[in-house]
Amino acid sequence: MPRAFPSAVIENLQPLVDGGRYPVKRVIDEDLVVEADIFKDGHDVVAAVLKWRAVGKRAWRETPMVFVDNDRWRGVCTLYDQGTHEYTVEAWTDTFRSWQREFTAKFEGGITSLRSEALEGAALVEAAAQRARDRSDATRLLDRGSTFRGCLPRVDDAKAMGFDVIYFPPIHPIGYTNRKGRNNSVVCEPGDPGVPWAIGSEAGGHKAVEPSLGTLADFDWLQKQVRKRGMEIALDFALNCSPDHPYVEEHPEWFYKRPDGTIKYAENPPKKYEDIYPLNFRCENGRALWAETKSIVLFWAKRGVRIFRVDNPHTKPVAFWEYLIEGVREKFPDAIFLSEAFTRPKMMKALAKAGFNQSYTYFTWRNSKRELIEYFTELTQTELSEYFRPNLWPNTPDILPFVLQEGGRPTFMIRVLLAATLSTLYGIYSGYELCENEALPGREEYLDSEKYQFKERDWNAPGNIKDWIARLNKIRRENRALQSYTNLRFYPAENDAILFYGKMTPARDNIILVVVNLDPHRKQHSYVDVPIDQFGQMESDVYQVQDLLNDAIYTWGGRRNYVELDPQIQPAHIFRVRR
């Protein structure tokens, strides 16, 4: 319960996540709006301030709170520093000059930003978005000759498409025992590379690199080359061990055991991972295991890596992630953790609260108009928006959804456009730009997946959508409305195959309207209801919209306007409203 001076109350403080136990998330240069009910008996005049500071600092910053209505008060502060902050509300009256302090709440300022949602603008650190780029082709999996020093053409290709981050699947030594073959075969042929997630061999474990890729010095060289291009490397943090990992011999107590004392391999029924031993984070020697795994992240952070895509975090205790993330951020407050958890909603939320900056989502399987509206309204307009930052992936190393298998090139264009405009964060997995959609029969898995084999590609093959992706990323950079997350709003369209939504800056000086044909097979048309009343002052009800995808300009009038989209030509419009 809040503390109060006589006859006065401060209550219903917002925003709070689980009563202040977990921090809310904001990005640099984004306002934090704090509201509270502040009142007392009698007729004394009440005044209040919002105070905030970085955790560990003595000095507070403060700004006056203003009366809103019905004893509701509001204060606004802007975050300029990176790290975890705390805020408090204080109030007094002209009679009682003693201060009242509401309990202090934490909020993350910049840990979710800087390079996760504020990559653009260099020194300005604008609230733009990270486009994590899943680039297994930039590692040894492209072909037999690819190394750290040989993959710069792929880095440059990603740069040309406008991506900021190159994501590497595990770059560590791959085990030999029970090594998998093509398409997850239990029989490994000579020369098969094995699965990168089966980590560990005589060459080392999580603090070593696969010898066929190069050396740690080669990785450091690549890091510098990537940064010269204004990009970053994200590493996969997978707490898996092959039977050949040094931990198996040095710390057998860290693993799950069968009744006969042998170590159990990993299973996720019906899948079996005979080449992987999962770690037991609740073992008797768990304290040492937790410390060792934290040291892995610190090892790579010291080498300049600040972004970690965490593999299957939902299979480890949430308390472990609180320990690890907090420990890493004590030394590297700009570290970013992406939760790769396709699991139950409450567990996904718990991981986000525990410190993950970004989270995988169900976007991969939300395809219909109704599904998209319901899901993204929940993500952006409920308490989830305070702490859950969705990173949208149309495909992943493990998942080739049926919608991509069945819809062809137009679907690839549609889904990446949705990902790029619905959220500030999105990524694509290797081969997406080539519209690869060959799957194992009846399954949402790639046929001849590069998880199990070397795979060569013609990166400029006919039918690729590299120019489309580059255009999308350019649009994202140049329009501040698309660099915010909670400003997403859906608007009426008469046709269920047409999705209509928009984003605006608070000053209404950048207004984006997106119209998408969700049907990859047929031309669709509809009247859409434009929210002209939200545009601010307009000279008349006649205005222009410019399609940023092809630069065409249309004159519209009032609310009701007509759109027509052929998926074989252009399945969507991204309109910027022209004054």
XYZ file of C-alpha atoms in Angstrom:
579
model
C 0.000 0.000 0.000
C 1.282 3.491 -0.733
C 2.510 5.607 2.176
C 0.562 8.809 2.786
C 0.723 11.923 4.875
C -2.440 12.622 6.920
C -5.653 12.426 4.908
C -3.837 12.310 1.559
C -3.418 9.499 -0.960
C -1.295 8.635 -3.998
C -2.560 5.523 -5.759
C -3.149 3.800 -9.090
C 0.322 4.665 -10.352
C 0.867 3.826 -14.029
C 2.729 2.415 -15.851
C 3.667 -0.503 -13.643
C 4.396 -4.117 -14.521
C 3.308 -6.537 -11.815
C 3.142 -3.777 -9.223
C 6.615 -2.511 -10.043
C 8.412 -5.838 -9.746
C 9.519 -5.695 -13.382
C 10.568 -2.621 -15.362
C 8.564 -1.123 -18.175
C 10.503 -0.555 -21.397
C 11.155 2.666 -23.266
C 13.616 3.744 -25.948
C 15.986 6.676 -25.990
C 14.251 9.977 -26.781
C 10.851 8.385 -26.099
C 8.601 9.960 -23.488
C 7.658 8.105 -20.333
C 4.184 9.253 -19.317
C 3.448 8.619 -15.636
C -0.014 9.057 -14.145
C -1.342 8.706 -10.609
C -4.446 9.499 -8.591
C -3.483 12.188 -6.039
C -6.052 13.586 -3.604
C -6.877 14.475 -0.013
C -9.808 15.648 2.012
C -10.594 19.313 2.355
C -9.787 22.194 0.060
C -6.011 22.385 0.206
C -4.232 22.884 -3.108
C -2.300 19.792 -4.166
C 0.953 19.869 -6.146
C 3.067 16.974 -7.403
C 6.298 16.209 -9.224
C 7.606 13.230 -11.179
C 11.194 12.376 -10.298
C 13.481 9.904 -12.073
C 17.100 8.788 -12.079
C 19.390 6.031 -13.288
C 19.582 3.188 -10.784
C 22.621 3.713 -8.572
C 22.733 7.477 -9.047
C 22.062 9.817 -6.124
C 20.649 12.823 -7.940
C 17.065 12.886 -9.185
C 15.725 14.746 -12.177
C 12.229 16.099 -11.776
C 9.382 17.698 -13.684
C 6.034 19.064 -12.454
C 2.955 16.911 -12.801
C -0.214 18.490 -14.146
C -3.812 17.909 -13.152
C -5.752 15.917 -15.778
C -9.225 15.222 -14.435
C -10.969 13.608 -11.495
C -7.876 13.732 -9.226
C -5.740 12.200 -11.974
C -2.283 13.737 -12.425
C 0.234 13.271 -15.233
C 3.968 13.844 -15.604
C 6.170 13.309 -18.622
C 9.908 12.701 -18.715
C 12.145 11.965 -21.680
C 14.862 9.350 -21.559
C 18.315 10.389 -22.748
C 20.533 7.841 -21.027
C 20.892 4.123 -21.484
C 20.365 1.757 -18.595
C 17.799 0.875 -15.964
C 16.091 3.821 -14.297
C 13.632 4.328 -11.458
C 10.920 6.904 -10.947
C 8.863 8.153 -8.045
C 5.909 10.486 -7.553
C 5.954 13.036 -4.756
C 3.067 15.289 -3.721
C 2.269 17.929 -1.109
C -0.306 20.543 -0.219
C -0.090 24.165 0.797
C -0.935 23.036 4.333
C 1.309 19.999 4.696
C 4.737 20.884 3.349
C 6.079 17.443 4.206
C 6.628 15.269 1.158
C 4.777 12.117 0.289
C 6.677 9.570 -1.755
C 4.979 6.831 -3.709
C 6.874 3.566 -3.881
C 9.645 3.706 -6.469
C 9.141 1.892 -9.750
C 11.766 0.842 -12.254
C 11.777 1.333 -15.960
C 14.313 0.313 -18.555
C 15.633 3.246 -20.446
C 17.804 2.451 -23.390
C 18.436 -1.179 -22.577
C 15.608 -1.794 -24.981
C 16.872 0.910 -27.243
C 20.129 2.371 -28.483
C 20.873 -0.535 -30.799
C 17.709 -2.584 -30.492
C 15.193 0.087 -31.372
C 17.391 3.089 -32.023
C 20.014 2.153 -34.566
C 19.459 5.069 -36.890
C 20.738 8.600 -36.736
C 24.199 7.833 -35.374
C 24.868 10.448 -32.722
C 21.235 11.447 -32.597
C 20.223 7.918 -31.595
C 16.789 8.277 -33.128
C 14.020 5.858 -32.184
C 14.398 3.735 -35.281
C 14.357 -0.002 -35.466
C 16.747 -2.852 -35.531
C 16.202 -5.179 -38.439
C 17.892 -8.312 -37.181
C 19.217 -10.249 -40.144
C 19.321 -14.014 -39.852
C 22.431 -14.783 -41.936
C 23.516 -18.355 -41.558
C 24.891 -18.022 -45.084
C 27.479 -15.622 -43.678
C 29.005 -18.527 -41.786
C 30.382 -21.846 -42.937
C 26.892 -22.954 -44.014
C 26.982 -21.050 -47.301
C 29.363 -23.469 -48.946
C 32.485 -25.379 -48.122
C 34.707 -22.387 -48.745
C 32.904 -19.812 -46.601
C 34.867 -18.484 -43.648
C 34.896 -15.424 -41.430
C 37.254 -13.792 -43.924
C 35.290 -14.961 -46.928
C 31.756 -13.860 -46.158
C 31.967 -10.102 -46.704
C 30.070 -10.295 -50.024
C 27.074 -11.600 -48.083
C 27.494 -8.838 -45.493
C 27.551 -6.253 -48.270
C 24.464 -7.808 -49.834
C 22.596 -7.476 -46.545
C 23.851 -3.907 -46.200
C 22.576 -3.084 -49.686
C 19.132 -4.326 -48.648
C 19.198 -1.940 -45.701
C 19.717 -4.354 -42.821
C 21.526 -3.278 -39.679
C 22.347 -6.584 -38.032
C 23.817 -9.841 -39.297
C 22.685 -12.758 -37.157
C 24.956 -15.800 -37.001
C 23.692 -19.194 -35.858
C 26.177 -20.812 -33.460
C 29.750 -20.303 -34.666
C 31.224 -22.745 -32.154
C 32.842 -26.139 -32.768
C 30.335 -28.801 -33.875
C 30.346 -32.221 -32.270
C 30.946 -35.505 -34.061
C 29.159 -38.017 -31.845
C 25.682 -38.779 -33.230
C 26.183 -36.039 -35.827
C 23.037 -35.565 -37.925
C 22.946 -35.868 -41.704
C 20.811 -34.205 -44.344
C 17.198 -33.476 -43.421
C 17.865 -34.531 -39.829
C 18.900 -38.025 -40.800
C 20.463 -40.062 -38.004
C 23.008 -41.265 -40.553
C 25.770 -38.773 -41.232
C 27.627 -39.090 -44.517
C 31.325 -38.224 -44.802
C 31.696 -34.485 -45.221
C 28.332 -33.563 -43.699
C 28.897 -30.491 -41.500
C 26.580 -31.433 -38.648
C 24.146 -29.138 -36.873
C 25.641 -25.881 -35.537
C 23.401 -26.106 -32.461
C 25.198 -29.322 -31.398
C 28.004 -27.362 -29.770
C 31.358 -28.677 -28.612
C 34.235 -30.837 -29.789
C 37.919 -31.350 -29.081
C 38.331 -27.820 -30.492
C 36.451 -26.384 -27.521
C 33.001 -25.271 -26.442
C 31.009 -22.057 -26.286
C 34.080 -19.813 -26.033
C 35.691 -21.251 -29.160
C 34.897 -21.100 -32.858
C 34.451 -23.858 -35.407
C 37.927 -24.337 -36.973
C 36.524 -24.463 -40.502
C 35.272 -20.901 -40.016
C 38.633 -19.534 -38.931
C 40.033 -18.347 -35.633
C 38.972 -15.924 -32.928
C 41.323 -13.415 -34.539
C 39.445 -13.883 -37.811
C 36.171 -13.271 -36.006
C 37.564 -10.072 -34.489
C 38.591 -8.960 -37.974
C 35.080 -9.628 -39.264
C 33.594 -7.683 -36.350
C 35.621 -4.631 -37.366
C 34.635 -4.985 -41.007
C 30.954 -5.230 -40.131
C 31.128 -2.192 -37.857
C 32.889 -0.201 -40.587
C 29.746 -0.767 -42.623
C 27.565 0.634 -39.854
C 26.255 -2.808 -38.954
C 26.530 -5.245 -36.067
C 26.863 -8.972 -35.537
C 24.319 -10.819 -33.417
C 25.305 -14.217 -32.085
C 23.123 -17.176 -31.296
C 23.335 -18.093 -27.616
C 22.356 -21.756 -27.519
C 22.922 -23.604 -24.259
C 23.245 -26.977 -25.959
C 26.155 -29.380 -25.707
C 27.137 -32.145 -28.046
C 28.366 -35.373 -26.403
C 31.867 -34.114 -27.285
C 31.593 -30.808 -25.398
C 34.293 -30.332 -22.742
C 31.556 -29.876 -20.118
C 30.501 -33.509 -20.513
C 33.809 -34.763 -19.166
C 34.541 -31.869 -16.810
C 31.060 -31.471 -15.290
C 28.870 -34.522 -15.915
C 26.702 -33.422 -12.969
C 25.405 -30.542 -15.109
C 23.400 -32.891 -17.324
C 20.233 -34.954 -17.035
C 20.856 -38.615 -16.238
C 19.002 -41.811 -16.985
C 18.501 -44.372 -14.204
C 21.599 -46.226 -15.406
C 23.692 -43.064 -15.021
C 24.119 -42.277 -18.711
C 23.367 -38.777 -19.978
C 20.039 -38.122 -21.702
C 19.890 -36.483 -25.094
C 17.407 -33.718 -25.861
C 13.827 -34.351 -26.960
C 10.916 -32.154 -27.965
C 8.347 -34.798 -28.959
C 8.071 -35.906 -31.644
C 11.519 -34.468 -32.396
C 14.614 -36.155 -31.045
C 18.046 -34.555 -30.836
C 20.458 -37.420 -30.387
C 23.396 -35.086 -31.062
C 22.571 -32.721 -28.170
C 22.755 -33.013 -24.398
C 20.595 -30.422 -22.601
C 21.963 -28.772 -19.465
C 20.130 -29.224 -16.170
C 19.882 -25.757 -14.626
C 18.389 -27.190 -11.439
C 21.189 -29.647 -10.768
C 22.918 -29.828 -7.398
C 25.877 -27.835 -8.714
C 23.575 -25.313 -10.378
C 25.309 -22.250 -8.940
C 28.531 -23.099 -10.791
C 26.610 -23.878 -13.986
C 24.767 -20.554 -13.861
C 28.021 -18.666 -13.342
C 29.722 -20.493 -16.199
C 26.927 -19.802 -18.677
C 26.943 -16.105 -17.732
C 30.668 -16.068 -18.379
C 30.000 -17.212 -21.954
C 27.981 -14.082 -22.719
C 30.574 -11.907 -20.978
C 33.312 -13.528 -23.060
C 31.653 -12.537 -26.338
C 30.566 -9.150 -25.022
C 34.201 -8.353 -24.284
C 34.911 -9.123 -27.954
C 32.383 -6.500 -29.004
C 29.212 -8.562 -29.427
C 26.215 -6.858 -27.855
C 23.261 -8.660 -29.429
C 22.327 -12.237 -28.521
C 19.518 -14.262 -30.031
C 18.810 -16.744 -27.232
C 17.798 -20.211 -28.372
C 14.833 -21.798 -26.563
C 14.962 -19.689 -23.374
C 11.617 -21.101 -22.249
C 13.267 -24.444 -21.483
C 15.372 -22.851 -18.725
C 14.223 -21.343 -15.408
C 13.040 -17.737 -15.624
C 15.074 -16.998 -12.470
C 18.191 -18.089 -14.347
C 17.575 -15.487 -17.057
C 17.004 -12.786 -14.463
C 20.361 -13.705 -12.950
C 22.227 -13.882 -16.255
C 20.793 -10.769 -17.900
C 21.210 -8.631 -14.796
C 24.761 -9.883 -14.353
C 25.714 -9.160 -17.951
C 24.174 -5.688 -17.877
C 26.137 -4.732 -14.805
C 29.196 -4.719 -17.062
C 27.588 -4.210 -20.469
C 24.381 -2.184 -20.020
C 23.897 -2.009 -23.797
C 23.612 -5.785 -24.188
C 20.490 -6.862 -26.083
C 18.745 -10.214 -25.635
C 16.208 -11.580 -28.127
C 13.971 -14.344 -26.780
C 13.525 -17.098 -29.370
C 10.573 -18.629 -27.580
C 7.633 -19.956 -29.583
C 5.797 -21.238 -26.547
C 2.820 -20.577 -24.295
C 1.775 -16.912 -24.005
C 2.341 -16.608 -20.266
C 5.880 -17.966 -20.527
C 6.663 -15.571 -23.380
C 5.427 -12.707 -21.213
C 7.414 -13.902 -18.192
C 10.632 -13.942 -20.216
C 9.992 -10.405 -21.460
C 9.467 -9.239 -17.890
C 12.597 -11.052 -16.759
C 14.776 -8.828 -18.935
C 14.637 -9.902 -22.583
C 14.618 -6.758 -24.724
C 12.845 -8.387 -27.655
C 10.644 -11.416 -28.162
C 9.628 -13.739 -30.932
C 5.881 -13.706 -31.551
C 3.001 -15.640 -33.090
C 3.141 -13.378 -36.161
C 4.536 -16.314 -38.128
C 1.093 -17.948 -37.896
C -1.193 -14.898 -37.889
C -2.366 -14.598 -41.478
C -6.012 -13.546 -41.715
C -7.248 -9.996 -41.283
C -9.041 -10.844 -38.061
C -6.033 -12.661 -36.611
C -3.672 -9.804 -37.388
C -5.941 -7.103 -35.981
C -6.685 -8.998 -32.776
C -3.080 -9.983 -32.138
C -1.437 -6.646 -32.846
C -4.079 -4.717 -30.965
C -3.196 -6.871 -27.962
C 0.526 -6.295 -28.459
C 0.312 -2.531 -28.871
C -2.733 -1.356 -26.908
C -2.666 -3.408 -23.692
C -0.251 -3.723 -20.778
C 1.910 -5.910 -23.041
C 3.127 -2.761 -24.760
C 4.866 -1.678 -21.550
C 7.356 -4.544 -21.523
C 6.940 -6.875 -24.539
C 8.830 -5.764 -27.661
C 7.862 -7.985 -30.628
C 10.481 -8.897 -33.207
C 8.595 -10.223 -36.233
C 9.975 -13.083 -38.314
C 8.111 -14.400 -41.391
C 10.389 -17.468 -41.316
C 13.096 -18.926 -39.082
C 15.785 -21.624 -39.356
C 13.243 -24.087 -37.976
C 9.989 -22.849 -39.474
C 8.757 -22.493 -43.038
C 5.067 -21.727 -42.407
C 2.428 -23.140 -44.705
C 1.424 -19.665 -45.863
C 4.860 -19.237 -47.476
C 4.779 -22.726 -48.929
C 1.463 -22.106 -50.644
C 1.431 -18.430 -51.628
C 4.523 -18.073 -53.776
C 6.429 -14.850 -54.397
C 3.494 -12.493 -53.597
C 3.178 -13.996 -50.115
C 6.862 -13.413 -49.428
C 6.362 -9.778 -50.419
C 3.229 -9.464 -48.277
C 4.620 -11.067 -45.157
C 7.875 -9.103 -45.091
C 5.944 -5.867 -45.632
C 3.671 -6.693 -42.716
C 6.679 -7.502 -40.533
C 8.456 -4.300 -41.511
C 5.501 -1.997 -40.844
C 3.549 -3.567 -37.987
C 6.516 -3.526 -35.601
C 9.702 -1.531 -35.195
C 11.662 -4.812 -35.127
C 11.756 -7.548 -37.725
C 14.082 -10.105 -39.262
C 14.243 -12.603 -42.095
C 16.032 -15.901 -42.265
C 18.553 -16.789 -44.941
C 16.985 -17.448 -48.337
C 13.838 -15.452 -47.722
C 14.830 -12.897 -50.338
C 14.930 -15.742 -52.870
C 11.404 -16.848 -51.896
C 12.614 -20.339 -50.999
C 9.601 -22.440 -50.072
C 10.433 -26.108 -50.622
C 9.305 -27.972 -47.525
C 9.316 -31.458 -46.105
C 5.941 -32.970 -47.080
C 3.176 -31.944 -44.697
C 5.536 -30.117 -42.331
C 6.543 -26.539 -41.619
C 10.207 -27.348 -42.156
C 12.593 -26.646 -44.982
C 13.553 -29.433 -47.352
C 17.340 -29.728 -47.543
C 17.687 -27.264 -44.696
C 21.096 -25.684 -44.288
C 20.904 -26.672 -40.628
C 22.099 -30.077 -41.789
C 24.080 -29.503 -44.978
C 26.087 -27.048 -47.027
C 23.840 -25.083 -49.355
C 24.894 -23.025 -52.326
C 22.646 -20.349 -53.803
C 22.511 -17.849 -56.629
C 21.782 -14.739 -54.566
C 20.646 -12.849 -57.657
C 18.380 -15.573 -59.005
C 15.362 -14.413 -61.051
C 12.292 -13.743 -58.931
C 14.187 -12.504 -55.893
C 12.642 -9.706 -53.821
C 15.841 -7.964 -52.742
C 14.767 -4.647 -54.260
C 11.400 -4.898 -52.473
C 13.120 -5.473 -49.121
C 15.581 -2.643 -49.741
C 12.675 -0.317 -50.509
C 10.905 -1.311 -47.300
C 13.973 -0.637 -45.178
C 14.500 2.723 -46.874
C 10.891 3.662 -46.118
C 11.364 2.651 -42.481
C 14.458 4.820 -42.138
C 12.864 7.882 -43.701
C 9.543 7.870 -41.845
C 9.542 8.486 -38.119
C 5.984 7.213 -37.754
C 7.249 3.716 -38.622
C 9.955 3.997 -35.972
C 7.384 3.881 -33.177
C 5.521 0.858 -31.961
C 2.471 1.706 -29.881
C 1.104 4.186 -32.447
C -0.244 1.345 -34.614
C -3.965 1.670 -35.377
C -6.241 -0.391 -37.606
C -8.918 1.210 -39.784
C -12.003 -0.162 -41.561
C -11.802 -1.735 -45.011
C -14.933 -3.288 -46.526
C -13.127 -6.295 -48.007
C -11.908 -8.982 -45.581
C -8.927 -9.593 -47.849
C -7.771 -5.967 -47.442
C -5.966 -4.947 -44.237
C -5.779 -1.207 -43.570
C -3.715 0.356 -40.796
C -1.566 3.360 -40.064
C 0.993 5.069 -37.874
C 1.391 8.769 -37.079
C 3.876 10.902 -35.191
C 2.421 12.848 -32.230
C 2.775 16.115 -34.163
C 1.030 14.552 -37.197
C 3.932 15.684 -39.366
C 4.501 12.138 -40.591
C 1.368 10.100 -41.335
C 1.685 6.630 -42.867
C -1.239 4.545 -44.133
C -0.678 0.926 -45.161
C -3.076 -1.051 -47.356
C -2.307 -4.749 -47.893
C -3.934 -7.359 -50.076
C -3.715 -10.499 -47.926
C -4.780 -12.703 -50.861
C -1.635 -13.711 -52.802
C -3.635 -15.284 -55.639
C -6.246 -12.723 -56.694
C -6.663 -9.020 -57.294
C -8.697 -7.445 -54.502
C -10.378 -4.056 -54.161
C -12.139 -2.208 -51.384
C -13.303 1.098 -50.038
C -11.271 2.110 -47.014
C -12.258 4.474 -44.208
C -9.453 7.031 -43.849
C -9.182 8.581 -40.337
C -8.987 12.121 -41.704
C -10.276 13.546 -38.420
C -7.036 12.379 -36.771
C -4.742 14.101 -39.251
C -4.891 17.479 -37.533
C -5.535 20.696 -39.359
C -6.155 20.180 -43.095
C -6.913 22.963 -45.535
C -9.723 20.926 -47.071
C -11.043 17.399 -47.290
C -9.075 16.928 -50.516
C -5.532 15.722 -49.986
C -2.818 13.695 -51.645
C -1.236 10.405 -50.679
C 2.071 9.233 -52.097
C 2.763 5.533 -52.458
C 6.295 5.188 -51.135
C 6.692 1.809 -52.821
C 6.425 3.214 -56.353
C 6.226 7.019 -55.847
C 2.754 7.260 -57.403
C 0.612 10.143 -56.100
C -3.161 9.922 -55.677
C -5.687 12.611 -54.861
C -8.169 11.491 -52.217
C -11.206 13.154 -50.771
C -12.666 12.796 -47.297
C -12.874 9.502 -45.465
C -14.096 7.011 -48.035
C -11.582 6.109 -50.753
C -11.056 3.265 -53.176
C -8.049 0.928 -53.463
C -7.254 -1.948 -55.800
C -4.264 -4.261 -55.463
C -2.993 -7.005 -57.781
C -0.599 -9.306 -55.866
C 1.234 -10.184 -59.078
C 2.145 -6.530 -59.575
C 2.184 -4.881 -56.141
C 0.328 -6.456 -53.211
C 0.338 -3.362 -50.980
C 0.503 0.413 -50.711
C 2.494 2.365 -48.164
C 0.994 5.838 -48.372
C 2.437 8.978 -46.888
C -0.177 11.700 -46.479
C 0.901 14.896 -48.201
C -0.192 18.236 -46.801
